[in-house]
mmCIF file of C-alpha atoms and ligand atoms in Angstrom:
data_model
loop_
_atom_site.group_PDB
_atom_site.id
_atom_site.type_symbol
_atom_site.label_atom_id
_atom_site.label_comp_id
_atom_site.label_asym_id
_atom_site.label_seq_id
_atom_site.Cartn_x
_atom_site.Cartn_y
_atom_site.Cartn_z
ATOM 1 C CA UNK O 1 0.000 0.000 0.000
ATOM 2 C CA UNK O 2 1.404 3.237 -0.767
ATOM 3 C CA UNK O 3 2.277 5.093 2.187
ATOM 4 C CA UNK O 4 0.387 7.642 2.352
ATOM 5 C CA UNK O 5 -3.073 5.956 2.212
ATOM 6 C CA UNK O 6 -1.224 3.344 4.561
ATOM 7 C CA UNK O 7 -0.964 6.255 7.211
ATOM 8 C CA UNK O 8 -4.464 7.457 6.544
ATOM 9 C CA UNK O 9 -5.622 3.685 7.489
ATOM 10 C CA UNK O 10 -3.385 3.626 10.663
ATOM 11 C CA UNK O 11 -4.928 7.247 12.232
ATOM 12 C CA UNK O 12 -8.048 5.925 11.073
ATOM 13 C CA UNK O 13 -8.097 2.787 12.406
ATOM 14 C CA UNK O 14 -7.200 4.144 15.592
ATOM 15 C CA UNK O 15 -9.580 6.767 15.744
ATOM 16 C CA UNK O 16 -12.735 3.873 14.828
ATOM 17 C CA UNK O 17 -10.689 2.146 17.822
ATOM 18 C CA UNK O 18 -9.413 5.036 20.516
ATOM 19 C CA UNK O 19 -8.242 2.353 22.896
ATOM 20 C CA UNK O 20 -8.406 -1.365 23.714
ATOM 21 C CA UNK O 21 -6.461 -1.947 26.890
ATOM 22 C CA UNK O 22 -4.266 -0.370 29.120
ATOM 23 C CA UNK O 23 -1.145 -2.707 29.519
ATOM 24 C CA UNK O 24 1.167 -3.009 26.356
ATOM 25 C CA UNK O 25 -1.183 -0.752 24.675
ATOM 26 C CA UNK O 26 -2.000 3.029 25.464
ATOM 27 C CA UNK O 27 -4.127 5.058 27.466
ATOM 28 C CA UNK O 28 -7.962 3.614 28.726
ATOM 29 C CA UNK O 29 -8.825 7.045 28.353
ATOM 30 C CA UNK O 30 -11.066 7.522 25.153
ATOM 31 C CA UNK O 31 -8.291 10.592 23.606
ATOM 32 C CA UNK O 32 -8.830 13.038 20.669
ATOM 33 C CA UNK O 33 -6.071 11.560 18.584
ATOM 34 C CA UNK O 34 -6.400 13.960 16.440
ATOM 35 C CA UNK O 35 -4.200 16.764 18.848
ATOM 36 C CA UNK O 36 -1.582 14.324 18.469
ATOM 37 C CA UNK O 37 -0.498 14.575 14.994
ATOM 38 C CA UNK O 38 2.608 16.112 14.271
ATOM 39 C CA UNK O 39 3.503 18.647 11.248
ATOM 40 C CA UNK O 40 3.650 15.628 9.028
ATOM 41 C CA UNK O 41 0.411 14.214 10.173
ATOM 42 C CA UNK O 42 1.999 11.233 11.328
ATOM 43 C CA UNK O 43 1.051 9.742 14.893
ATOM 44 C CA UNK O 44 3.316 11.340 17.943
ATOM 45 C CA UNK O 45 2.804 7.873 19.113
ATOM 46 C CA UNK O 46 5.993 7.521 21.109
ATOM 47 C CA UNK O 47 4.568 10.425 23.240
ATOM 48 C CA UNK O 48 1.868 10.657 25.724
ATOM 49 C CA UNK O 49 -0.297 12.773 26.920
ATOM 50 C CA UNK O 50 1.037 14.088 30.172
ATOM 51 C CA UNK O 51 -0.299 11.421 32.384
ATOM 52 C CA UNK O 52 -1.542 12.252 36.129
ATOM 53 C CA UNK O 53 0.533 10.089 38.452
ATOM 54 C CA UNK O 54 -2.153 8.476 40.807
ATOM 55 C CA UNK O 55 0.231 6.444 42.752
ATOM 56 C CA UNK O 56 0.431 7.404 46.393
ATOM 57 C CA UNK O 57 2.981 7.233 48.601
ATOM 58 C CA UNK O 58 1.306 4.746 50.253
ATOM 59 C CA UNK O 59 1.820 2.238 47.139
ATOM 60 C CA UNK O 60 5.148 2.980 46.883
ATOM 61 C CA UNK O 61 6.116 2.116 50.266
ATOM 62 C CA UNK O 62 7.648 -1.344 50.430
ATOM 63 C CA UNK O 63 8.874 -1.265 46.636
ATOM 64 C CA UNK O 64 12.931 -0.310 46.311
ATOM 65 C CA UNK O 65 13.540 2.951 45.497
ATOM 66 C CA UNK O 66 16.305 3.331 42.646
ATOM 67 C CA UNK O 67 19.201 3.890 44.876
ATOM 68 C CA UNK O 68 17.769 0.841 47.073
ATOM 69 C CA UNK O 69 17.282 -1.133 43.701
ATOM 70 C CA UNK O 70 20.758 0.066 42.792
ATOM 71 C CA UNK O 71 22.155 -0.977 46.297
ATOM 72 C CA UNK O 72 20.737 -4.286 45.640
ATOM 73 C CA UNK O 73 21.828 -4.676 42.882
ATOM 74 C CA UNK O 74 25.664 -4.347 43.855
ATOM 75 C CA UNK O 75 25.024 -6.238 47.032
ATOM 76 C CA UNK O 76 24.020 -8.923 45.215
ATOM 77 C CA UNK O 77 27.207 -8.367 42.641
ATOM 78 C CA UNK O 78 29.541 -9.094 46.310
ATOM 79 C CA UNK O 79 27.621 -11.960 47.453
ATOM 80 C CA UNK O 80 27.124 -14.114 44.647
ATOM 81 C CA UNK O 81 30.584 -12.647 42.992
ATOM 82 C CA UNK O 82 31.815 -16.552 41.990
ATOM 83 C CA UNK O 83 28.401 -16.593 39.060
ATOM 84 C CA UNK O 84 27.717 -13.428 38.402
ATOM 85 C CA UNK O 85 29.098 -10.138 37.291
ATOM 86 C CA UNK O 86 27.277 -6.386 37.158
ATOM 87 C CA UNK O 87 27.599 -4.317 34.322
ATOM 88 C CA UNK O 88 25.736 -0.840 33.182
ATOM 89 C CA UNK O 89 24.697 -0.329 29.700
ATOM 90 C CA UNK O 90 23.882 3.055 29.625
ATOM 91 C CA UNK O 91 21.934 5.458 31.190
ATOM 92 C CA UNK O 92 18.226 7.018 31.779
ATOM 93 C CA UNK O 93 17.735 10.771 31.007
ATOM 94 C CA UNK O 94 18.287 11.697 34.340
ATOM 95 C CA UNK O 95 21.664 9.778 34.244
ATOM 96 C CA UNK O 96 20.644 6.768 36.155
ATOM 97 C CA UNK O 97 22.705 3.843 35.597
ATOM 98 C CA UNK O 98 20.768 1.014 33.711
ATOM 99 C CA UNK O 99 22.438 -1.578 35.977
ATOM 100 C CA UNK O 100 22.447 -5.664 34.288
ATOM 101 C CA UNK O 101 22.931 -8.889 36.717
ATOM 102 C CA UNK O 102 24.875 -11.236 34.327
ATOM 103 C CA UNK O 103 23.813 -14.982 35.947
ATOM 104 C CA UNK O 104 26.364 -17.793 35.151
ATOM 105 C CA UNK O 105 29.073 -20.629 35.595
ATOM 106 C CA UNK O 106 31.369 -18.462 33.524
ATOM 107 C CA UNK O 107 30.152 -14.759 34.161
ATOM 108 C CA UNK O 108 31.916 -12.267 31.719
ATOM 109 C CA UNK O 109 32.949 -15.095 29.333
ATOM 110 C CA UNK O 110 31.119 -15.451 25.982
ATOM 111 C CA UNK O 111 29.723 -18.841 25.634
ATOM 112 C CA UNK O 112 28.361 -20.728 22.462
ATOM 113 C CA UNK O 113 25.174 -22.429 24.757
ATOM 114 C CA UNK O 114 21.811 -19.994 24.524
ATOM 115 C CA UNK O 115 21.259 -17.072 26.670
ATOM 116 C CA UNK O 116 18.593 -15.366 28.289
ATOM 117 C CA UNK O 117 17.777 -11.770 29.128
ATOM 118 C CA UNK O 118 14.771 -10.254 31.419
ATOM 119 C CA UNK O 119 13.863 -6.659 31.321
ATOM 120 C CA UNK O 120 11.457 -4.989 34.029
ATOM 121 C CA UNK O 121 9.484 -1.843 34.181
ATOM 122 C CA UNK O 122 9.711 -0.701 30.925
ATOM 123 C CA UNK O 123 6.509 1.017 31.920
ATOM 124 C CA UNK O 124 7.492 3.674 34.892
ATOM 125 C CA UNK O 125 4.123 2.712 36.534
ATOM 126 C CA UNK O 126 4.635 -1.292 36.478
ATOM 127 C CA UNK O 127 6.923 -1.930 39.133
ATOM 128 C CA UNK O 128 6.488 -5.624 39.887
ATOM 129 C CA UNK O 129 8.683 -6.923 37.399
ATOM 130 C CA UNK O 130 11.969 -4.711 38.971
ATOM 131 C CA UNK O 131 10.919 -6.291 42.546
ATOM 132 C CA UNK O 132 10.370 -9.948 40.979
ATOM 133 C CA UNK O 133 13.906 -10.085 38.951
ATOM 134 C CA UNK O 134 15.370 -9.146 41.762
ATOM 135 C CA UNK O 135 14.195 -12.171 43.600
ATOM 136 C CA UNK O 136 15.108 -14.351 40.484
ATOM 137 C CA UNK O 137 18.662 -13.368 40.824
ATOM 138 C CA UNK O 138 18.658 -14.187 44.552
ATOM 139 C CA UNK O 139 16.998 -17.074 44.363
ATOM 140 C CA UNK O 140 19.050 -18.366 41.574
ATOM 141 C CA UNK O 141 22.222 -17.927 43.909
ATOM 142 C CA UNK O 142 20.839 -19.370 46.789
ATOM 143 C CA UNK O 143 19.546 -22.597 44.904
ATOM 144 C CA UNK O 144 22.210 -23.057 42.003
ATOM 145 C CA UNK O 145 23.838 -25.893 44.406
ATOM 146 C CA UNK O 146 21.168 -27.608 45.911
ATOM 147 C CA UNK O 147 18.090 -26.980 43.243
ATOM 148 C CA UNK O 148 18.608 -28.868 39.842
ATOM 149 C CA UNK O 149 16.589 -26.229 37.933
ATOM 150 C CA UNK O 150 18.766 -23.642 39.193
ATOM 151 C CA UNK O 151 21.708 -25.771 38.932
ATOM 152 C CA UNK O 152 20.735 -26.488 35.054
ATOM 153 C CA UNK O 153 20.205 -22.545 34.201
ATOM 154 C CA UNK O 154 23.375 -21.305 36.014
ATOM 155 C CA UNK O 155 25.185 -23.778 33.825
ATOM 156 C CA UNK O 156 23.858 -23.612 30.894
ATOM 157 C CA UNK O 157 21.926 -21.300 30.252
ATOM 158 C CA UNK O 158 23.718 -17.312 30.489
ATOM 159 C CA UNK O 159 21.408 -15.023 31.951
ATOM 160 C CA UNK O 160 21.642 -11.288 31.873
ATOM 161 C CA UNK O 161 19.123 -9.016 34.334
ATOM 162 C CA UNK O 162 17.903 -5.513 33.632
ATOM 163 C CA UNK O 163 15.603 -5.332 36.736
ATOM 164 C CA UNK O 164 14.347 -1.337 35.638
ATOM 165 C CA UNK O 165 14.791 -0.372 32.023
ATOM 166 C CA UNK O 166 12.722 3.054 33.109
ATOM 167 C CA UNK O 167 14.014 4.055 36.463
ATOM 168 C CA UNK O 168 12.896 7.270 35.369
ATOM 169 C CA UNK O 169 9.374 6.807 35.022
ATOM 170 C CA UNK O 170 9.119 4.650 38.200
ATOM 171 C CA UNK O 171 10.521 7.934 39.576
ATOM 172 C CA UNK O 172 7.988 10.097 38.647
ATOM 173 C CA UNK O 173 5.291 7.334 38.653
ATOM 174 C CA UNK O 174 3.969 7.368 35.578
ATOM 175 C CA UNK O 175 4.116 4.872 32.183
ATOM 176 C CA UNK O 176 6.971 7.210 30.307
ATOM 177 C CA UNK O 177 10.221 8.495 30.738
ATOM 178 C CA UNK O 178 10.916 11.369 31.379
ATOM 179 C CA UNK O 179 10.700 12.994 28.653
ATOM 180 C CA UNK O 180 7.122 10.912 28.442
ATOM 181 C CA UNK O 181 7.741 9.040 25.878
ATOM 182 C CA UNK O 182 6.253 5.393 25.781
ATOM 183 C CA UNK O 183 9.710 3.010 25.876
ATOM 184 C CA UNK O 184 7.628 0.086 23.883
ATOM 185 C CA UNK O 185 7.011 2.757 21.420
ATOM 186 C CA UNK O 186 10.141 4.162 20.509
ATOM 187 C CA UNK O 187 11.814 0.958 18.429
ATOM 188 C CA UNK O 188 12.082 0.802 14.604
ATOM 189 C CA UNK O 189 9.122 -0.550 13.157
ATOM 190 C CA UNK O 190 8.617 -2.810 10.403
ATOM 191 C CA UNK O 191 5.136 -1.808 9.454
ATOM 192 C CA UNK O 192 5.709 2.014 10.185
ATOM 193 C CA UNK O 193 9.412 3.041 9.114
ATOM 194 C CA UNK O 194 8.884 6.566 10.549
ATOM 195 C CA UNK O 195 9.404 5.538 13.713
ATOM 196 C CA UNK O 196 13.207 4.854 12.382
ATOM 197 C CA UNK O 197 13.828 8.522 12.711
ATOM 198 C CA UNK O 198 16.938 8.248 14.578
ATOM 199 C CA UNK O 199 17.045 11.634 16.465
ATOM 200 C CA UNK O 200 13.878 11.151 18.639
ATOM 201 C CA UNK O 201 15.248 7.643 20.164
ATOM 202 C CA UNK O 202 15.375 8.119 23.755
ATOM 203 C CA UNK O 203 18.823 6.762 25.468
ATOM 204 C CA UNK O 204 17.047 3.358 27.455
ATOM 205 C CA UNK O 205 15.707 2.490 24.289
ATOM 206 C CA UNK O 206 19.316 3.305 22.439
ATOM 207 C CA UNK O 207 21.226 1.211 25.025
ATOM 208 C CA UNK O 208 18.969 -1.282 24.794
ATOM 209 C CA UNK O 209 19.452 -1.190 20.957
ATOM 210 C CA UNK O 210 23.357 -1.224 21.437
ATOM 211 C CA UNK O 211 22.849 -3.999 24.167
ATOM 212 C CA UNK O 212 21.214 -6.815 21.644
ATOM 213 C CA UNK O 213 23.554 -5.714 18.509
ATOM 214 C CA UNK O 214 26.577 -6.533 20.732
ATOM 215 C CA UNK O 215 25.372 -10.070 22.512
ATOM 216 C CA UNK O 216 23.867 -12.878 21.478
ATOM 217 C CA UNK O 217 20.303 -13.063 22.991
ATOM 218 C CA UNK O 218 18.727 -16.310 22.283
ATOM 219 C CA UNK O 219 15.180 -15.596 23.983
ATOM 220 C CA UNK O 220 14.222 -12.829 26.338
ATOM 221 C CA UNK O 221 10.758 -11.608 28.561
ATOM 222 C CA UNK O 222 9.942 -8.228 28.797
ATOM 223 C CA UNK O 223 7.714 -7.463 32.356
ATOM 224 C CA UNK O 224 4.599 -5.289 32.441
ATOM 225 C CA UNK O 225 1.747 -5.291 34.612
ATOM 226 C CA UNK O 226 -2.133 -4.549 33.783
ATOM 227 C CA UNK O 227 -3.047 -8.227 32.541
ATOM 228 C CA UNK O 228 -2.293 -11.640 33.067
ATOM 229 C CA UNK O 229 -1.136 -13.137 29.703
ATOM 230 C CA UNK O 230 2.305 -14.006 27.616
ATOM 231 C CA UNK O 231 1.965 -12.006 24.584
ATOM 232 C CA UNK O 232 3.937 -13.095 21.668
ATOM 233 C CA UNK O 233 5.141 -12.087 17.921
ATOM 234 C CA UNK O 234 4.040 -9.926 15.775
ATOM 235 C CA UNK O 235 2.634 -7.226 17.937
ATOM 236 C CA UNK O 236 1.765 -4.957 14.999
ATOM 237 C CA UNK O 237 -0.545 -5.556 12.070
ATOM 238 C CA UNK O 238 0.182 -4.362 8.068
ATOM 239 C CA UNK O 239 -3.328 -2.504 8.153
ATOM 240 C CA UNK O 240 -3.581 -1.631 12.343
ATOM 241 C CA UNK O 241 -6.576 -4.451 12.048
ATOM 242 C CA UNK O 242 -7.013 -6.596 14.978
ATOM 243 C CA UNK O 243 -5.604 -9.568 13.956
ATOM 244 C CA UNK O 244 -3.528 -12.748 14.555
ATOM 245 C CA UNK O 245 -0.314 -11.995 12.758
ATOM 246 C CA UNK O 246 2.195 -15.082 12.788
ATOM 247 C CA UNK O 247 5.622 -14.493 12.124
ATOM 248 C CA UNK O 248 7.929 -17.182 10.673
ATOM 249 C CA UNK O 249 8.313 -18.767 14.393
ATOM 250 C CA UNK O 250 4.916 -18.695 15.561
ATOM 251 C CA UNK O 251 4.883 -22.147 16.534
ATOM 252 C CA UNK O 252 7.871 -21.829 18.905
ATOM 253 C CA UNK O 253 6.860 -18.584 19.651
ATOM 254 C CA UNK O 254 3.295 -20.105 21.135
ATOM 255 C CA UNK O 255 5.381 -23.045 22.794
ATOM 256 C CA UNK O 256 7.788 -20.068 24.597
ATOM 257 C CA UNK O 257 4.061 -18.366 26.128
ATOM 258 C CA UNK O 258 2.637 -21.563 27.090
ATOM 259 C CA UNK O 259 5.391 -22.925 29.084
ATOM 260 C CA UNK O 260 5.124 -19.600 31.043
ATOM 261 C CA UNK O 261 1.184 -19.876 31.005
ATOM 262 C CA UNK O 262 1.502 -22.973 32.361
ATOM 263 C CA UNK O 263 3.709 -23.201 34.989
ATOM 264 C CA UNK O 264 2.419 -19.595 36.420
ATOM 265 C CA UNK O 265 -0.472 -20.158 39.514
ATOM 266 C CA UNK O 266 -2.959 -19.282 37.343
ATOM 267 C CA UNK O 267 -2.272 -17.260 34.002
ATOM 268 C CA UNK O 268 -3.586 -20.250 32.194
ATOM 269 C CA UNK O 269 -6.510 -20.277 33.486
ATOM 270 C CA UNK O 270 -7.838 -17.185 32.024
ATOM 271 C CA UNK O 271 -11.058 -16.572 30.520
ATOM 272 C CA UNK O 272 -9.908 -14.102 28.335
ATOM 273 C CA UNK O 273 -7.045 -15.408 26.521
ATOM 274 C CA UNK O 274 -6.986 -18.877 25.891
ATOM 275 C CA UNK O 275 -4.692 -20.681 27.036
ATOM 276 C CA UNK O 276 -3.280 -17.900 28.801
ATOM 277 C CA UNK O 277 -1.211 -16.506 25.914
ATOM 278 C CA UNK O 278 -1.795 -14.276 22.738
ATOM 279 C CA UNK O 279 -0.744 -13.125 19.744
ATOM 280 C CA UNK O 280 -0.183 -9.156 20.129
ATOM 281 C CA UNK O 281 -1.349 -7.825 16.878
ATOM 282 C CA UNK O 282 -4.659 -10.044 17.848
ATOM 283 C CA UNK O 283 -5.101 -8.990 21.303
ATOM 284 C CA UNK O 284 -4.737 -4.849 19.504
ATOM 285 C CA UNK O 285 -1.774 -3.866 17.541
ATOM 286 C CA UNK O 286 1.157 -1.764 18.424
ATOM 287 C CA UNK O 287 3.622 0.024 16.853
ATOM 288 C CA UNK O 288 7.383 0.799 17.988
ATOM 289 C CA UNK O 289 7.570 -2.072 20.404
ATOM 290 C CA UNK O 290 10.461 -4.224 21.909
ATOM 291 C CA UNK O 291 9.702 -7.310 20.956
ATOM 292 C CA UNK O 292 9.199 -7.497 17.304
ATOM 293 C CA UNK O 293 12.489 -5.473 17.208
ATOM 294 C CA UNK O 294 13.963 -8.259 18.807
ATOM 295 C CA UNK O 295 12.643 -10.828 16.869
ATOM 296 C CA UNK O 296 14.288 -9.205 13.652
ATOM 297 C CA UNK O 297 17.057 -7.060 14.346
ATOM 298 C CA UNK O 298 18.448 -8.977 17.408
ATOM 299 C CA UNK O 299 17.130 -12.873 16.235
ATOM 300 C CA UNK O 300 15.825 -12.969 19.631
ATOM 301 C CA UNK O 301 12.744 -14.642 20.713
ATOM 302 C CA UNK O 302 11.197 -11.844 23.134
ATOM 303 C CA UNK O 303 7.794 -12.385 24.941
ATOM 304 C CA UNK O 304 6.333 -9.648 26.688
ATOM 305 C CA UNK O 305 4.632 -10.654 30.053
ATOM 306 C CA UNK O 306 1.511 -9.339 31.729
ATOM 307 C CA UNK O 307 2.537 -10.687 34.983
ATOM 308 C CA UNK O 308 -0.276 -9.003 37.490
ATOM 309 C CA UNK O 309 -4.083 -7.092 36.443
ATOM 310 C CA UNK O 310 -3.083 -4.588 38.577
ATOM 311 C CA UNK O 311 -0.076 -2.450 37.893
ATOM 312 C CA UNK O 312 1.151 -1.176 40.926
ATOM 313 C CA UNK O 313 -0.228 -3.751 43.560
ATOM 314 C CA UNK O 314 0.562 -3.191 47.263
ATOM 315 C CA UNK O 315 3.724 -4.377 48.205
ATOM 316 C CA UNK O 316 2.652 -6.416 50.604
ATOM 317 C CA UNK O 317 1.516 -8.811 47.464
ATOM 318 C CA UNK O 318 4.979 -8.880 46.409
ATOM 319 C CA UNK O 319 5.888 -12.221 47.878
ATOM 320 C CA UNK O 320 2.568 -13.734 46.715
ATOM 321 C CA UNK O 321 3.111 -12.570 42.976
ATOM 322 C CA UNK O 322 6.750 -13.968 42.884
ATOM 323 C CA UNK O 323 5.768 -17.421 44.174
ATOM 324 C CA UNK O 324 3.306 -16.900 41.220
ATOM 325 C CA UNK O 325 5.546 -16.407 38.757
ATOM 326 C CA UNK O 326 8.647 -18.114 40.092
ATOM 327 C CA UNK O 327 8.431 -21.667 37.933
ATOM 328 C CA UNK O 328 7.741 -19.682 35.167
ATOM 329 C CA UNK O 329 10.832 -17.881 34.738
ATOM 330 C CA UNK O 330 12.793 -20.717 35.411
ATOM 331 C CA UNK O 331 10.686 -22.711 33.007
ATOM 332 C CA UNK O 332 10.704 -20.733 30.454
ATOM 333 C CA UNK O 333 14.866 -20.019 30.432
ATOM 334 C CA UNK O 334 15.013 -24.118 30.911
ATOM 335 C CA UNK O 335 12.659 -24.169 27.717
ATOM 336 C CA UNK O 336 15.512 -23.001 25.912
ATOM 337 C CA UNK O 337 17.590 -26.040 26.477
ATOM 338 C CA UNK O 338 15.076 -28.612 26.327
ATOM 339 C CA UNK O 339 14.613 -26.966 22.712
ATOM 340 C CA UNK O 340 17.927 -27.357 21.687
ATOM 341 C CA UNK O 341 18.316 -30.940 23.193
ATOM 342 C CA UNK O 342 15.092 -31.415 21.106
ATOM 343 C CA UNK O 343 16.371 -30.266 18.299
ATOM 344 C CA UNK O 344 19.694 -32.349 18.765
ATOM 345 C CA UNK O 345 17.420 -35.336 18.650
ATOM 346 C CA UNK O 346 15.368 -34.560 16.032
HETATM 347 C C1 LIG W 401 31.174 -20.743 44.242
HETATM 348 O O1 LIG W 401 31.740 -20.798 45.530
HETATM 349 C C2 LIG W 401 31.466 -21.959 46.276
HETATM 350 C C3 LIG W 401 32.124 -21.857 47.626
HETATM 351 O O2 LIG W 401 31.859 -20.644 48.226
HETATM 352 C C4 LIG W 401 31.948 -23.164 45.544
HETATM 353 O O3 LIG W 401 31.624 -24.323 46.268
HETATM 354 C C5 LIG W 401 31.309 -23.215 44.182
HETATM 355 O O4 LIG W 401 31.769 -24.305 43.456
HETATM 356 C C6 LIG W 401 31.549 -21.947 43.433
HETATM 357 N N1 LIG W 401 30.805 -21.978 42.194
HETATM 358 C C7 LIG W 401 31.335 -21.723 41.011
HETATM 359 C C8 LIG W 401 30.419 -21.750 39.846
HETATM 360 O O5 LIG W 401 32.495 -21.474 40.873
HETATM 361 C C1 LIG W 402 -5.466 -15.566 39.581
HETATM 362 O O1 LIG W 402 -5.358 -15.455 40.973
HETATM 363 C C2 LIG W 402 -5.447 -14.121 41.483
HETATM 364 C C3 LIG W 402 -5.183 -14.173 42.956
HETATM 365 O O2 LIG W 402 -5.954 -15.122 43.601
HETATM 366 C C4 LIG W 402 -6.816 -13.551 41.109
HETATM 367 O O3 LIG W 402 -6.915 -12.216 41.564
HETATM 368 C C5 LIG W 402 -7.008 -13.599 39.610
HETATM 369 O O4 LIG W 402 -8.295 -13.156 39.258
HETATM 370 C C6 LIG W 402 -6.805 -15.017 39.091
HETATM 371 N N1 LIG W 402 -6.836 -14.989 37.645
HETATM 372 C C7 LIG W 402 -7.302 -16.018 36.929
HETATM 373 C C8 LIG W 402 -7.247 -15.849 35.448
HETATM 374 O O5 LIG W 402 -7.741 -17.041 37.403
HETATM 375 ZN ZN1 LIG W 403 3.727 -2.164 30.184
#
């Protein structure tokens, strides 16, 4: 389609749809769309309207704050220092270090067995993922000698942590960064190549660019909050219709979100998605996002995870939602070596 018609049927598509859900996906709000066009009439959809923090003090209590997550972070660097290693790949806008936890036998070393990175709060305002990743790495040093599914990832399987990819946003408690832009918006797009203008990309999304060019990511999870589903490739559609888009891996890609549906409390049970996972472009389409840009600039197989229907829960749930979600992760990076030993067999 030429282009310009194409862009016509994206604003217009959106417009007929002003908003399906909250989590990967924009605003609930029904928004005049039309206020955000730019001079070229193209979508400002990497930008948001200036949100209205409604997180209280009271929610935050009991979450890290980012010096405490950073202090965590390098305490658990000193006491797990024989498998693991922590490393920065850039920086936020308002200089915070984007700290990585790199999990293995041989930390530091590049190995030719697969590896496995998690990213939290890409979203400022979906904390739980930062709190539950830190928890992974702990529990992962803990266990590595005494549990054999900790045992089998810390050998095999090279792990690398970004527990807050948007300390920014969890600063100011809201979904951007800060200059309120929408991190799963701001990636190079296959269906909409204006999003490839290079001078808007905001530095987490450039380091985590620079990140996947220079290592070898086999498979990777991405953690948001506002559903309860593992949402899979292609997240956009050609037209912006609601629809199931496979891309080439789709059957992989399904087996990846079920082993994570299943072996979650509950996720599978959901009456919404079936099975507990979904394609993204059929749950509502999105443009600019981390995962497809994964799938086909880094060859990575990215999920992104609705891990809790609420976004910011109490802390006090905390505990609960990690024992949730706890076989999961593990599953899912053991997934990748019961593939390959598949595959060996095959
Ligand atoms: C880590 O240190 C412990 C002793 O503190 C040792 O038993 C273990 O083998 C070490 N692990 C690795 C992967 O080197
Ligand atoms: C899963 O369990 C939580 C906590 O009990 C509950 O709030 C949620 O509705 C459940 N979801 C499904 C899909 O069963
Ligand atoms: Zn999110």
């Amino acid at each position: 389609m030429e282009l310009c018609s194409l862009r016509f049927a994206f604003v217009l598509a959106l417009l007929l749809y002003p908003c399906f859900a909250a989590a990967r996906g924009g605003d609930r709000r029904p928004i005049s769309l039309l206020g955000q066009m730019d001079d070229q009439g193209w979508m400002l959809s990497r930008h948001l309207l200036e949100d209205q923090p409604l997180i209280t003090d009271d929610m935050v209590s009991g979450y890290m704050s980012n010096s405490e997550l950073e202090m965590a972070i390098k305490e658990f660097g000193r006491r797990c220092s024989n498998i693991s290693r922590v490393y920065s790949i850039g920086k936020s806008v308002n200089s915070v270090p984007l700290w990585v936890i790199e999990i293995s036998d041989k930390p530091g070393k590049d190995e030719a067995g697969p590896s496995f990175k998690f990213i939290g709060n890409v979203h400022g305002d979906e904390p739980v993922g930062r709190e539950l990743l830190i928890r992974l790495a702990n529990w992962l040093c803990d266990n590595y000698m005494k549990d054999s599914l900790a045992m089998l990832i810390v050998k095999h399987v090279h792990l690398h942590i970004l527990p807050t990819m948007n300390p920014d946003g969890f600063a100011l408690r809201r979904r951007g960064n800060a200059n309120n832009v929408d991190l799963n918006r701001d990636f190079p797009d296959q269906f909409y190549p204006l999003n490839d203008r290079l001078e808007s990309r905001q530095p987490e999304t450039r380091a985590i660019m620079n990140w996947v060019k220079e290592r070898r990511f086999t498979a990777s999870a991405s953690l948001h909050g506002g559903a309860l589903v593992a949402n899979y490739p292609w997240d956009g559609s050609q037209d912006t219709r609601k629809e199931y888009v496979a891309c080439p891996d789709d059957k992989t890609f399904r087996y990846m979100a079920s082993v994570y549906s299943h072996s979650h409390y509950n996720m599978s049970l959901s009456k919404e998605f079936e099975g507990g996972i979904t394609n993204g472009a059929f749950w509502y389409p999105i443009y600019g996002g981390m995962q497809d840009w994964n799938y086909i600039h880094g060859g990575c197989f990215e999920l992104t995870l609705e891990i809790s229907d609420v976004k910011w829960p109490k802390s006090t749930e905390l505990p609960v939602l990690w024992e949730y979600n706890r076989l999961s992760m593990l599953n899912l990076m053991a997934s990748l070596l019961k593939h390959l030993l598949w595959q060996m067999i095959a």
